[in-house]
Structure formats: structure tokens, C-alpha cells
Short mmCIF file of C-alpha atoms in Angstrom, two decimals:
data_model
loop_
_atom_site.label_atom_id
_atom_site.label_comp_id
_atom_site.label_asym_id
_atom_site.label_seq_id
_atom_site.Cartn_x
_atom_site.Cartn_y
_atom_site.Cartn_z
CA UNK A 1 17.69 31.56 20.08
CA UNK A 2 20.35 33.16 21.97
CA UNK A 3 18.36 33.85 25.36
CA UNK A 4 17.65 30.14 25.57
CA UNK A 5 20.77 27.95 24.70
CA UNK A 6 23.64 28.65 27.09
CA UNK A 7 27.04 29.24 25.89
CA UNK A 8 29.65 26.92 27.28
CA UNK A 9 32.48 28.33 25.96
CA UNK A 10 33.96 25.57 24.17
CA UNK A 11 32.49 26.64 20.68
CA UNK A 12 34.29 24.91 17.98
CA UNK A 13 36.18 22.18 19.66
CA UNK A 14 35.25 18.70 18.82
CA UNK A 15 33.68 17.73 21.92
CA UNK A 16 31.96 21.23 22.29
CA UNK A 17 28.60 20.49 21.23
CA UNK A 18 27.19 22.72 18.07
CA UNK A 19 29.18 20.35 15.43
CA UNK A 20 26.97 19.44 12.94
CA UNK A 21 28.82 15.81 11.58
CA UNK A 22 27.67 14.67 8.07
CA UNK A 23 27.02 18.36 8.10
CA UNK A 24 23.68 18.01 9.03
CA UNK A 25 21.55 19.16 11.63
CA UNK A 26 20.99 16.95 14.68
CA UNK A 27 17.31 17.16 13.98
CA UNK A 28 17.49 16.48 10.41
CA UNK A 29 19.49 13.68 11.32
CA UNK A 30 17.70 12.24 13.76
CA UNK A 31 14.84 12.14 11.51
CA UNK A 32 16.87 10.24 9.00
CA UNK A 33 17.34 7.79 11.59
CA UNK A 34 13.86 7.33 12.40
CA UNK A 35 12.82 7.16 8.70
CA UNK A 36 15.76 4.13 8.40
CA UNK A 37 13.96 2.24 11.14
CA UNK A 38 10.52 2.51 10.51
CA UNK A 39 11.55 1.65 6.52
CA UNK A 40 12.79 -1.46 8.81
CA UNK A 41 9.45 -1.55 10.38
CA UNK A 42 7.41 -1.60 6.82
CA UNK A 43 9.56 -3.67 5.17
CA UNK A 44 9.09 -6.43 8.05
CA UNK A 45 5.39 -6.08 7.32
CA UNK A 46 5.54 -6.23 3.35
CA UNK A 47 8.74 -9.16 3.38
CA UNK A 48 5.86 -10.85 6.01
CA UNK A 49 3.10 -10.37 2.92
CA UNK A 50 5.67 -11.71 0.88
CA UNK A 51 6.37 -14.71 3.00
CA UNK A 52 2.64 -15.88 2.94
CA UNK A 53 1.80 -15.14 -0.42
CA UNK A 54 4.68 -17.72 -1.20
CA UNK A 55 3.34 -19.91 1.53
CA UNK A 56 0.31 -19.78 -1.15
CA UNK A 57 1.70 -18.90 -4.55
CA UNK A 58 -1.05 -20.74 -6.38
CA UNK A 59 -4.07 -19.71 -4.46
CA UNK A 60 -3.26 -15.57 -3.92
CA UNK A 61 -6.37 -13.19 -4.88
CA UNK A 62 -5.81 -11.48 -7.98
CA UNK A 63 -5.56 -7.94 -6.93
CA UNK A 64 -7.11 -6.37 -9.91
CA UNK A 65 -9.64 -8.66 -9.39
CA UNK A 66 -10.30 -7.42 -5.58
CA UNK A 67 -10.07 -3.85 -6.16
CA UNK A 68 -12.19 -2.80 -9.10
CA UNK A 69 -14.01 0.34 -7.78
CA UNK A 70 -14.04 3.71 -8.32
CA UNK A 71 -16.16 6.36 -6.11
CA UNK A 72 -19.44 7.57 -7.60
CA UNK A 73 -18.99 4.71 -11.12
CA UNK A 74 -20.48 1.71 -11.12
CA UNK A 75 -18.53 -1.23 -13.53
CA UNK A 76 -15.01 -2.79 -13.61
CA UNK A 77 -12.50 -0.65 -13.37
CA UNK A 78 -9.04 -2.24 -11.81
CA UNK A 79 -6.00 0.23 -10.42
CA UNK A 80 -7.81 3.34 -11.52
CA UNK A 81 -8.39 4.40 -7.95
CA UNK A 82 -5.22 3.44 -6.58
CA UNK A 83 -3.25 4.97 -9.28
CA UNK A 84 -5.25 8.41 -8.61
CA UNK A 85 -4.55 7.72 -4.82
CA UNK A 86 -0.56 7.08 -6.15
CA UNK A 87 -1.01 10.26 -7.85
CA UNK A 88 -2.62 12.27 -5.33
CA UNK A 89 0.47 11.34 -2.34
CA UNK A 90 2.78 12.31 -5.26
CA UNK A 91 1.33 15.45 -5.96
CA UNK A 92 1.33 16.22 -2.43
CA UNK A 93 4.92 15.36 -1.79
CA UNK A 94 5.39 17.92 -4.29
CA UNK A 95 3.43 20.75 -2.84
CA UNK A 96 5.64 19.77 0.31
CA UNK A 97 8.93 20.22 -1.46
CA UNK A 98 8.03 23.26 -3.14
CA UNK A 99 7.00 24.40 0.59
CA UNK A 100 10.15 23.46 2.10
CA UNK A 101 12.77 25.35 -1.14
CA UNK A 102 10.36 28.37 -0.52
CA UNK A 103 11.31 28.26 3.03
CA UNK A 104 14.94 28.19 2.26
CA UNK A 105 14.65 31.60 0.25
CA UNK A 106 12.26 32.74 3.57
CA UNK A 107 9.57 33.63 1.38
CA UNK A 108 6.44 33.18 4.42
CA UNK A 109 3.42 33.57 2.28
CA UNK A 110 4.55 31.21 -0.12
CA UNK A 111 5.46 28.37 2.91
CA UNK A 112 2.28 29.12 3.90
CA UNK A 113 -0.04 28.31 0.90
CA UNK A 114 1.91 24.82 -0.17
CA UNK A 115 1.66 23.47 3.27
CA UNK A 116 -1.87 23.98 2.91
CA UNK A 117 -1.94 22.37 -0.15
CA UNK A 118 -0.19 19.58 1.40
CA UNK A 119 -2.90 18.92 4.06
CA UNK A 120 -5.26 19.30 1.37
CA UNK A 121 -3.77 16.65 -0.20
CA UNK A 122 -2.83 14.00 2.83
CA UNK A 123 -6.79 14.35 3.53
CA UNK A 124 -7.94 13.41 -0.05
CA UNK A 125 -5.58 10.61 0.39
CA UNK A 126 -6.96 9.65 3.78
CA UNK A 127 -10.34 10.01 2.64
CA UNK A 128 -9.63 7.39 -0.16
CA UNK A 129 -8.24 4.70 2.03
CA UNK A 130 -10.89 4.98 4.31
CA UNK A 131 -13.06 4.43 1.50
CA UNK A 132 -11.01 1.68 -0.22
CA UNK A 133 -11.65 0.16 3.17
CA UNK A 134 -14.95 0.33 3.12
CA UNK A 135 -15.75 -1.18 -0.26
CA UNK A 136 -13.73 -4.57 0.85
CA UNK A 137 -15.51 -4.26 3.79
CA UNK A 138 -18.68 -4.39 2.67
CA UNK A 139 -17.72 -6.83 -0.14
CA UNK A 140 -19.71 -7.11 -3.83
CA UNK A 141 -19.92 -10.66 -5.03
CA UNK A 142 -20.19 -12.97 -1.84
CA UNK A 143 -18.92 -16.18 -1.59
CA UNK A 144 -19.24 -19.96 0.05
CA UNK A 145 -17.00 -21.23 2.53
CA UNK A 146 -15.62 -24.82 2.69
CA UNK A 147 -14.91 -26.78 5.45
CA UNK A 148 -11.11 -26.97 4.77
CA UNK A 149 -11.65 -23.01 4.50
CA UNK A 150 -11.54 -22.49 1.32
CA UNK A 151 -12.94 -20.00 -0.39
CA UNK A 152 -15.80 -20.99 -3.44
CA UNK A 153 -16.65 -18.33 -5.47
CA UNK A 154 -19.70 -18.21 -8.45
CA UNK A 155 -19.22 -17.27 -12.29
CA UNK A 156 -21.52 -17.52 -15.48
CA UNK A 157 -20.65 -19.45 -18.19
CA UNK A 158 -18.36 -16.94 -19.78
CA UNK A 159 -16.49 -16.56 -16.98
CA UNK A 160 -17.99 -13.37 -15.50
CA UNK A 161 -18.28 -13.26 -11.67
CA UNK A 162 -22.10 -13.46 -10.05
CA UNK A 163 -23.19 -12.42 -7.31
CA UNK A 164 -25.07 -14.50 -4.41
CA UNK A 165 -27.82 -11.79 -4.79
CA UNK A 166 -28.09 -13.06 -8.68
CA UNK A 167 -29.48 -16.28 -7.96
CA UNK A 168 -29.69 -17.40 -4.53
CA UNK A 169 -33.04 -18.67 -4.11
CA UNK A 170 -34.50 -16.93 -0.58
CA UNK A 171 -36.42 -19.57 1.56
CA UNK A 172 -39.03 -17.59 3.18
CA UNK A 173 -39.39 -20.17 5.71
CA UNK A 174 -36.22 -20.30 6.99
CA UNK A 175 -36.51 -19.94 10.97
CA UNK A 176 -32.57 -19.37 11.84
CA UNK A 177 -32.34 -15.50 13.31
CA UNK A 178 -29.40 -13.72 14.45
CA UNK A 179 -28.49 -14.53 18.08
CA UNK A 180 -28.87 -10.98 20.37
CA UNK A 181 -28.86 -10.47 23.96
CA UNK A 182 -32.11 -9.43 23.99
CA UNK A 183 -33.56 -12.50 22.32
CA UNK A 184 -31.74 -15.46 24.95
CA UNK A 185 -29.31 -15.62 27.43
CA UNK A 186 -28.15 -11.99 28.46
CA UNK A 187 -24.52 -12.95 27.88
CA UNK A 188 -24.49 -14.08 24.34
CA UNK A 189 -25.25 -12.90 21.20
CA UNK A 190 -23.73 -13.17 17.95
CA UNK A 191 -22.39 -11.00 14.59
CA UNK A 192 -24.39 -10.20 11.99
CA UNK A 193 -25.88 -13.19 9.84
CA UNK A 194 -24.94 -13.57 6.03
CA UNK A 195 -28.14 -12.22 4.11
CA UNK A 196 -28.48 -15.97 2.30
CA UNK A 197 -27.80 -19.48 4.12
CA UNK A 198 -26.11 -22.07 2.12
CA UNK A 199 -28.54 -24.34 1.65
CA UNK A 200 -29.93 -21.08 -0.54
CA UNK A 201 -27.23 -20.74 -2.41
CA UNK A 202 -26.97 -24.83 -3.13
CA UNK A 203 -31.05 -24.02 -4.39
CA UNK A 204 -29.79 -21.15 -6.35
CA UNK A 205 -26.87 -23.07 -8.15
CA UNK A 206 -29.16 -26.18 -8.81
CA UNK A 207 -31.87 -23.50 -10.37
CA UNK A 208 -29.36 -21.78 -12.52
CA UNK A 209 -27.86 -24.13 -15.22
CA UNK A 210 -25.39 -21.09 -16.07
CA UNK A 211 -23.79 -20.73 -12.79
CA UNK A 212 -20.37 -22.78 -11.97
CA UNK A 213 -17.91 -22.02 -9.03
CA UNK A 214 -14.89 -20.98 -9.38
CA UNK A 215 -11.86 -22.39 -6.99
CA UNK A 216 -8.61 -20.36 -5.25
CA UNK A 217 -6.40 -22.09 -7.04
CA UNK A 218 -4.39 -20.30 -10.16
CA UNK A 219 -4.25 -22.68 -13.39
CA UNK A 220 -1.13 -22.16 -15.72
CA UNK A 221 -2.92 -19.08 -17.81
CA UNK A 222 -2.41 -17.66 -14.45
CA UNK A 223 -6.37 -17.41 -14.03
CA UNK A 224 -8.55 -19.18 -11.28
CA UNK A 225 -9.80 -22.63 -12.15
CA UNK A 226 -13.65 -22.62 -12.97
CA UNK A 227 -15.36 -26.41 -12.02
CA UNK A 228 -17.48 -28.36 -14.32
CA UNK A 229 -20.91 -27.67 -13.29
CA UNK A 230 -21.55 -31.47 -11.65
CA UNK A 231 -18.08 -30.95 -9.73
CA UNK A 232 -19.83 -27.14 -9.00
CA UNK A 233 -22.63 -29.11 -7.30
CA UNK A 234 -20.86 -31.16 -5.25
CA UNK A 235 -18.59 -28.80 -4.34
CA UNK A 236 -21.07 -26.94 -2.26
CA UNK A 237 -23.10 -29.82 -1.55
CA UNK A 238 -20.42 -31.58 0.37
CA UNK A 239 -18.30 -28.69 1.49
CA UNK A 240 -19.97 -25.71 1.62
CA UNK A 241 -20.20 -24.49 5.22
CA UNK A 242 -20.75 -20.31 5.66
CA UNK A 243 -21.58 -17.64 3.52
CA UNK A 244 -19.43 -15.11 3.44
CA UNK A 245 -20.17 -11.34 2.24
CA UNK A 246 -17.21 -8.65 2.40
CA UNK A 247 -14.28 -9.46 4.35
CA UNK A 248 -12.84 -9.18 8.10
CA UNK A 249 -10.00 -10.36 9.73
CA UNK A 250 -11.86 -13.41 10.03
CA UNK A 251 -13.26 -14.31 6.52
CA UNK A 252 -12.45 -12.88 3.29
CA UNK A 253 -14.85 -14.08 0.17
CA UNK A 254 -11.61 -12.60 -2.29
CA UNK A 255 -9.88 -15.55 -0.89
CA UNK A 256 -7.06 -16.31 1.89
CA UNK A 257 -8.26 -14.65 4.61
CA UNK A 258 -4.77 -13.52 4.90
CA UNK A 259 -4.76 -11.68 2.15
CA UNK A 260 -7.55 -9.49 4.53
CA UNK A 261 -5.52 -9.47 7.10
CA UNK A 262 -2.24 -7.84 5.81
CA UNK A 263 -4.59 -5.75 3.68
CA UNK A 264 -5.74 -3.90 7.25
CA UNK A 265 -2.55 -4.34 8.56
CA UNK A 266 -0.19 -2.67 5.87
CA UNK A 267 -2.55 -0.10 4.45
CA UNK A 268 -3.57 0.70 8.06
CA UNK A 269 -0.17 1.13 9.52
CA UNK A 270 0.39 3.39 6.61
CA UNK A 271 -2.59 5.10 6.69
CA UNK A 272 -2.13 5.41 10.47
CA UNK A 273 1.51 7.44 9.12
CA UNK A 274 -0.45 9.67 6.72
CA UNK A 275 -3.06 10.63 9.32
CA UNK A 276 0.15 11.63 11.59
CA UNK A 277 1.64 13.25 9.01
CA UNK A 278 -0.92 15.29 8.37
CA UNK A 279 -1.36 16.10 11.74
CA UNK A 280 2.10 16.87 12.47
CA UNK A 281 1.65 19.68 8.95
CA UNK A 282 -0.74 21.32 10.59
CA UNK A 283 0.71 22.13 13.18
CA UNK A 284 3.74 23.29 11.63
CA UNK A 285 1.14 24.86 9.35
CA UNK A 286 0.25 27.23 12.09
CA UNK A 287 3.62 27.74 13.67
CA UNK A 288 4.61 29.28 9.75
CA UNK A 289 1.20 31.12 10.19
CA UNK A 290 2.22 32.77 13.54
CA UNK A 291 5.72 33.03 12.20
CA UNK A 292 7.75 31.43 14.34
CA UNK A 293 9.88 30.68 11.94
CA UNK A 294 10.09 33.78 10.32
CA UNK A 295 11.51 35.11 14.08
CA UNK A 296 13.98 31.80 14.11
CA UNK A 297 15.40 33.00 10.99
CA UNK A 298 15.02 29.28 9.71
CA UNK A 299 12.70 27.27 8.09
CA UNK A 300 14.28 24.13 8.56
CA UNK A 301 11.48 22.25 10.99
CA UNK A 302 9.10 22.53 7.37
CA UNK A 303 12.37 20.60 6.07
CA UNK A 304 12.50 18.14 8.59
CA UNK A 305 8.54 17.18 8.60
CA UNK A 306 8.71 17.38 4.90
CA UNK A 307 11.05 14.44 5.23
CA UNK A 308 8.69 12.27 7.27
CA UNK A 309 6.17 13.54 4.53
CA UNK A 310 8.18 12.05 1.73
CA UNK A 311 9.12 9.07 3.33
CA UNK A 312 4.89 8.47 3.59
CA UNK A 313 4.58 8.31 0.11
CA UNK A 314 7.99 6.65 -0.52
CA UNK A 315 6.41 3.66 1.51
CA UNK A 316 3.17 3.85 -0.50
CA UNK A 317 4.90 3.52 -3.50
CA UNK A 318 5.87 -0.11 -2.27
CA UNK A 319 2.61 -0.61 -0.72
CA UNK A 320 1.21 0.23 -4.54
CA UNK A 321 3.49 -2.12 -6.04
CA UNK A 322 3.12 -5.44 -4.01
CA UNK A 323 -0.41 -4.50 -3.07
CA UNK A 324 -1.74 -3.81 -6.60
CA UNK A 325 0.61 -4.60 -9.19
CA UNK A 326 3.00 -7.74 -8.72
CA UNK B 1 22.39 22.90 3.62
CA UNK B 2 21.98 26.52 4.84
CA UNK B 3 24.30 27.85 1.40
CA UNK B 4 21.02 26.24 -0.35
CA UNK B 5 23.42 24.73 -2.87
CA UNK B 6 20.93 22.32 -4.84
CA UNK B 7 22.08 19.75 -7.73
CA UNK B 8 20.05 20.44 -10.72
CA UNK B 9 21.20 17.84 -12.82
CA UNK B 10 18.91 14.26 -12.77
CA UNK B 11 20.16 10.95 -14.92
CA UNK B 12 23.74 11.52 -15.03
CA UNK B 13 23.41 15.03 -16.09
CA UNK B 14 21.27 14.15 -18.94
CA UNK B 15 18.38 16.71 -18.20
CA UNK B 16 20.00 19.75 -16.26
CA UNK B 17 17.37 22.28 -14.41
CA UNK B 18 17.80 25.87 -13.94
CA UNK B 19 16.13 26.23 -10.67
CA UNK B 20 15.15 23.96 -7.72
CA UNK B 21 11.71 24.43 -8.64
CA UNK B 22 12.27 23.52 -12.00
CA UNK B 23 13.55 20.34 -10.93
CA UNK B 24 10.80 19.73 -8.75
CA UNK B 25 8.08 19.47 -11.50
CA UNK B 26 10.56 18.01 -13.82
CA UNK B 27 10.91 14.81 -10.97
CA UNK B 28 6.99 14.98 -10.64
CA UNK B 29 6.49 14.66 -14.07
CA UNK B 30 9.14 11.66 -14.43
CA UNK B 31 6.77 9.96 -11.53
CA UNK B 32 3.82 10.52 -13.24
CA UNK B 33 4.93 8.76 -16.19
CA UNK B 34 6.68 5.94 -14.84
CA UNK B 35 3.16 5.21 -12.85
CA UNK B 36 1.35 5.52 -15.38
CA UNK B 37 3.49 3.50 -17.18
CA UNK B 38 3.12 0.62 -14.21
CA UNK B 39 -0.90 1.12 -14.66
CA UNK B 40 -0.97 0.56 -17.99
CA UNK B 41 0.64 -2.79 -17.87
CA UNK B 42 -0.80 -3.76 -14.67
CA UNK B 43 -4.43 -3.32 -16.76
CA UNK B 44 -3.08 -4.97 -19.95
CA UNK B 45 -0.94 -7.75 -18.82
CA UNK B 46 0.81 -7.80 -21.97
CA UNK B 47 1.08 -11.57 -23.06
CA UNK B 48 4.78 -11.70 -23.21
CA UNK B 49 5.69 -10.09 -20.12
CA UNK B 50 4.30 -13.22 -18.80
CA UNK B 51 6.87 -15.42 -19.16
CA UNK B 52 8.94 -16.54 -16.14
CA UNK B 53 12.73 -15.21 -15.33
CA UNK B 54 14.37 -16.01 -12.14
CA UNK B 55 11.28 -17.36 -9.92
CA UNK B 56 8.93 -14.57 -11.00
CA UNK B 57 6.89 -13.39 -14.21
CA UNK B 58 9.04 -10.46 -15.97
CA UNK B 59 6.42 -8.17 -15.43
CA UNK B 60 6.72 -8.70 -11.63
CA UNK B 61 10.45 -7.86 -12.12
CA UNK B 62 9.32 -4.92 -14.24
CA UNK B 63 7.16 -3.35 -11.26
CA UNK B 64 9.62 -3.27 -9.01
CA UNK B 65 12.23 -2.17 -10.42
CA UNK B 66 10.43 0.67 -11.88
CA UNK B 67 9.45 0.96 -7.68
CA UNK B 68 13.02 0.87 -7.11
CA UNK B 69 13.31 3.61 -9.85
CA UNK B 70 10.56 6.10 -8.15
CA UNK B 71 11.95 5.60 -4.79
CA UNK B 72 15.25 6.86 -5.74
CA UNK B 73 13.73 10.35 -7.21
CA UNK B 74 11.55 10.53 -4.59
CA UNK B 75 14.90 10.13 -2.09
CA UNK B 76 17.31 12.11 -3.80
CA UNK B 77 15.14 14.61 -5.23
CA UNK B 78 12.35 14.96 -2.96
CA UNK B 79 14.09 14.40 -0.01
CA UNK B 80 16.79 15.89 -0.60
CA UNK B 81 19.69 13.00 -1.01
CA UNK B 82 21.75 14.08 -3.91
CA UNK B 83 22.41 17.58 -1.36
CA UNK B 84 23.49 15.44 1.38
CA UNK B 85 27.21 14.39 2.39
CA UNK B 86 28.30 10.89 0.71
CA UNK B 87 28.63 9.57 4.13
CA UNK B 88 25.47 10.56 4.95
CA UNK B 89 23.64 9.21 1.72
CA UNK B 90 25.75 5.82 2.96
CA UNK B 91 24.35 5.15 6.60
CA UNK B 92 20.79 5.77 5.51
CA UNK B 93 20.54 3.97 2.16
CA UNK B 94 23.21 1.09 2.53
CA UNK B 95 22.04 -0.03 6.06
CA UNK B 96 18.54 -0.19 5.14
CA UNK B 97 19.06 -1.72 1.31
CA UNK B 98 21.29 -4.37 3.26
CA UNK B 99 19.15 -5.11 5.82
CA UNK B 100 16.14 -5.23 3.97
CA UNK B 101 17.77 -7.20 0.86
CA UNK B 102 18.39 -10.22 3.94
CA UNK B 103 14.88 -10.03 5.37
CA UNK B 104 13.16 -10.13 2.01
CA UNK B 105 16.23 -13.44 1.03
CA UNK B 106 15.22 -15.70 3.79
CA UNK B 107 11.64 -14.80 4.45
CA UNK B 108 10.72 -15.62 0.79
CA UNK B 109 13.10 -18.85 1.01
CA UNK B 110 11.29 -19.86 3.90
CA UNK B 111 7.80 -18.84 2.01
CA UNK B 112 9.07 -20.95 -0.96
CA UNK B 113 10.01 -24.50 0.97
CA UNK B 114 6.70 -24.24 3.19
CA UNK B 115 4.80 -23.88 -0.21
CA UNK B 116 6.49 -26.72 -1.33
CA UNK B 117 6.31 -28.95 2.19
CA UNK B 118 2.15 -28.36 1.79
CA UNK B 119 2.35 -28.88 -1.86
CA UNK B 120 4.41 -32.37 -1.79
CA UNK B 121 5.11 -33.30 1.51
CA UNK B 122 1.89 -35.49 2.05
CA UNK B 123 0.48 -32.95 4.09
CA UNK B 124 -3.27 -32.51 3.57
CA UNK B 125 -4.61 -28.49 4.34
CA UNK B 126 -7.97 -29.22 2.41
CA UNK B 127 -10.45 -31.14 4.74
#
């Protein structure tokens, strides 16, 4: 360090640079700073969430009813996976802290195997989200449209959601095709059709005497109101207009497309922070491999991205809460 | 921080550690069981945590505050907060709890009245 900051000579005077006020470093505080705003920046985006979901208190998605998967088990499982995701961040924030008090007693190999673990871990976590995204990309039940934009979707008579596949009723004759360049003019084409129209779903309903649609809007057991099956009928009779299947930023068969939309947003942006983050360890991963800081006598730049680190899974713990739980 | 001086002691003193490390695993494991904890309830719904209290079901109020409660150990413990100067601890927490506390006040207020403008101001959003 000493052949590359010059001395001015005015060591220890207020104005002399080298005070450390708060008596911490400027690079530890710094990073406090930036973890203040962008908590400012993440609690803009949830306090948004919060603003719409009030805009639509009695028509939200359920949330254990939207995210009900688990890799590699088929069946209803709500929270499991985000509570192993929870669990996972946590653990790694761990490994990171243990990394960062092994630096302070210099101890190199040590530094070395919990950042690793650390990566390990902000990859599993990654991993997860991009498949979380997946699954409610792709969608399971499918759902009908209304022209106000609601969204319709189908249960049995007990109350147990059915999918489209279940008992749409396929027209083999049906003549509407997906719009590609290739097939008119050069300059339009158009997304991927639903795999059932509605008029096969309206079939489907009127075939299945067990089938009843179920509305957005929350009755007072706090559960979504299921129609009678003649109001079921004429629901999608008179206002069904587009299946949809999955969800973008455009549809969403769980509901408000909204709820889509800060869904992407929110666990993107964070996801976005844990891909940094992990980036960002291993590089500092390597620098403790080379030993850079073993020659700076100091391990404090572990310390300062293990505070970015934490602050990642301080902001999922939020993101669990009004995501998942409330 | 450079004398390494860590405070081993978490709820008021309650549970004292004898080393940093120990203190570590002793936070994870307080995290682990106030999530699961928050999983449990958010699978069983318990019917009497249903009930409403101040504009939201008590289970709502439940989560978050046992949020609030995870993202203090994670803060103090994890990050390193209860080794920090007061002043310090001050301009990060207060200025964010303050100015998040007023975002989340009038964005929900304004949430609440356009919920009730669609609901009974004669506006029709279902065509």
C-alpha cells in the first residue's frame, strides 16, 4: 500500500484525509450507502405491489394457489420451494459471514473454501428462480379470458381446479392457424396460438356436467367465488374472449395480469442482484485465491461484498413475505 | 472494526455466545425456525389467525413482523450492525425505516381510496 498512496503530510488533522468518521472505512461506508438506496429502490417496487394489490384487494391471486411446484414431484405442494429457496440464500449468507470472521483472523484457506460455498449457494438460488420462472411461464391449468379482462378459471364440483386439457373438446376441423411470415404478408406474423379456441372450451364445459368456473373475486371465507353451473355457461358464452395458458406480461390465467407483471419485475430485479452478487464473489473469490489480500494484510473487501451479499437475501426475505405469505 | 471486537450476546443478553462463529450458527438457526415457523402457518392458515385487526388479517400482521424480526438478525448479526458506531447504526436504519414507513403510508392510502372509487363510485371496470 505504501508505494501507491502518497503521503501529504497532514496525517491526523481533521481535514487530512485517512479519518475514518463513524469509524468506518470509506469503502465500507460507501457500501452502506448504496445498500440504503437501493433498499429505497426495492421498497418503491414492493410499496408499488402493495399499491395495486389494494387497488384490487378482492380479486388478488392466492399465492399458494399460484406457486404449488416443486422440481422433479408432481402434486400440490404450496411454499415448499420457496421456503427451500429462503433457506438456501440463508444458508449462503452464512457461509459468507463465516468467510468474512475467518478473514478477520487471516486464516486464507479457510476464506477460500466459504466463499466457494457461497457461489455454490447464490447459483442453486439462481437456478431456482429461473426455474420458478419457468413453471409460471409455461402455466398448468389454463384459463378463459373475458372481455372486461377478467380472468375465468375451471373447477370440479368439489372445488378442485381442472385443467383446459381435462375437457376441452378439440374440433378437428377448426381452420384458424397461427399467423407467420412465411404463410402471408412478409411483415406480419403473430405469437404462438393457445392449444384450444374458446368455442372448445364452451363444447367442453357444456359436455362436462361437473365442470363450473370459478371467478377473481375473493368471497368472505377468503376463497374465490365458484358460479352455478347455468351462470358457468353463460359466463363463457357471453364473455369469453381468449384462452390463455401460462402467463406474460400480457396475460396471466392466475389472474390480474399485474400480479405477472410485478412477479417479473420484483423477483427479476432481485434475481438480477443475486446474479451480480455472485459475480462480484467470484471475483473476489480469485483475488483471495491469488492472495491479494493476504499481501494487503486485510481482508476487508470479503467484508464489504459480504455486505452487498447480505443485503441480497435481506431483500428476499421481504420479497418471501409479500410474495408468498401475506 | 480492525480490534475484531464482536458482541456475542443476541436478545438482550439472553443467549450469550463464546465465539463469533458460535453466534453465527446460533443466528442461522434462529432464522431457520422463525421461517419455518412462517411456512407452517402460511400452509395451515390457522382459522383464527383469520380474523381482521387494523385493515389486515392477524396473520398478515404476523408475517411481517416476524420479516421485521429476521431482517434485524440478518442486519445486526450478519451484517455486522450491533459492531458498528450508534451513529452509524442511525443514518442507515432510521433514514431508510423513515422513508420507507412514508412510501408504504400513502401508497397503500392511495391503493385503498382507488379500491374504493372502482368499488362504489359508479365506475364500471367489467365490460
Amino acid at each position: 500500500m505504501d508505494n501507491t498512496v502518497v503521503s501529504t503530510g497532514t496525517e491526523g488533522k481533521t481535514w487530512g484525509g485517512g479519518n475514518k468518521p463513524l469509524k468506518a472505512s470509506y469503502g465500507k461506508m460507501m457500501m452502506w450507502f448504496f445498500i440504503v438506496s437501493d433498499a429505497l429502490t426495492f421498497s418503491g417496487f414492493l410499496a408499488a405491489y402493495g399499491f395495486s394489490r389494494f387497488k384490487f384487494i378482492d380479486s388478488w391471486p392466492i399465492a399458494d394457489e399460484v406457486f404449488t411446484h416443486v422440481p422433479f414431484f408432481h402434486g400440490n405442494y404450496p411454499m415448499i420451494y420457496v421456503a427451500f429457496m429462503t433457506f438456501v440464500l440463508i444458508m449462503s449468507s452464512v457461509t459468507m459471514v463465516l468467510a468474512v470472521d475467518a478473514g478477520h483472523q487471516m486464516k486464507k484457506a479457510k476464506v477460500t473454501f466459504y466463499m466457494f460455498l457461497t457461489i455454490i449457494g447464490g447459483l442453486i438460488f439462481v437456478g431456482s428462480q429461473a426455474w420458478e420462472w419457468g413453471t409460471f411461464i409455461k402455466g398448468d391449468y389454463g384459463a378463459v379470458q373475458t372481455k372486461g379482462g377478467n380472468i375465468l378459471q375451471f373447477v370440479d364440483t368439489d372445488g378442485h381446479r381442472v385443467a383446459l386439457r381435462d375437457f376441452a373438446v378439440i374440433d378437428e376441423h377448426k381452420e384458424r392457424v397461427q399467423d407467420e411470415r412465411k404463410s402471408g404478408l412478409w411483415f406480419t406474423s403473430e405469437g404462438t396460438l393457445p392449444t384450444y379456441t374458446v368455442a372448445e372450451v364452451l363444447n367442453g364445459l357444456e359436455a362436462n356436467e361437473n365442470v363450473l368456473v370459478r371467478t377473481q373475486i375473493i368471497n368472505e371465507e377468503g376463497e374465490k367465488t365458484v358460479l352455478s353451473r347455468a351462470e358457468s355457461l353463460r359466463q363463457i358464452k357471453d364473455n369469453g374472449m381468449l384462452v390463455v395458458e401460462g402467463a406474460n406480461l400480457h396475460v396471466n390465467e392466475y389472474g390480474s395480469p399485474l400480479f405477472a407483471d410485478f412477479f417479473f419485475f420484483i423477483t427479476g430485479f432481485h434475481g438480477f442482484h443475486v446474479f451480480s452478487g455472485v459475480v462480484i464473489n467470484i471475483i473476489i473469490f480469485f483475488n483471495v485465491i491469488i492472495g491479494t489480500y493476504e499481501r494487503r494484510k486485510s481482508y476487508e473487501m470479503v467484508e464489504k461484498v459480504g455486505l452487498y451479499w447480505h443485503f441480497v437475501d435481506l431483500v428476499w426475505v421481504f420479497v418471501f413475505t409479500f410474495f408468498y405469505l401475506v | 472494526m480492525a480490534d475484531h471486537a464482536h458482541k456475542l450476546e443476541i436478545l438482550r443478553g439472553l443467549i450469550k455466545f463464546k465465539s463469533n462463529t458460535q453466534k453465527i450458527w446460533g443466528v442461522l438457526i434462529l432464522l431457520t425456525i422463525v421461517t419455518a415457523v412462517e411456512v407452517i402457518l402460511g400452509i395451515y392458515k390457522p382459522e383464527s389467525l383469520m380474523a381482521s385487526f387494523l385493515g389486515m388479517k392477524i396473520l398478515n400482521w404476523i408475517f411481517i413482523i416476524l420479516t421485521i424480526v429476521k431482517a434485524y438478525y440478518i442486519t445486526w448479526d450478519f451484517m455486522h450492525m450491533r459492531d458498528e458506531t450508534k451513529s452509524l447504526r442511525r443514518v442507515v436504519v432510521w433514514t431508510a425505516v423513515f422513508l420507507i414507513c412514508y412510501l408504504i403510508f400513502i401508497l397503500l392510502l392511495e391503493g385503498g381510496y382507488v379500491f374504493d372509487v372502482y368499488k362504489e363510485g359508479f365506475v364500471k371496470t367489467d365490460f
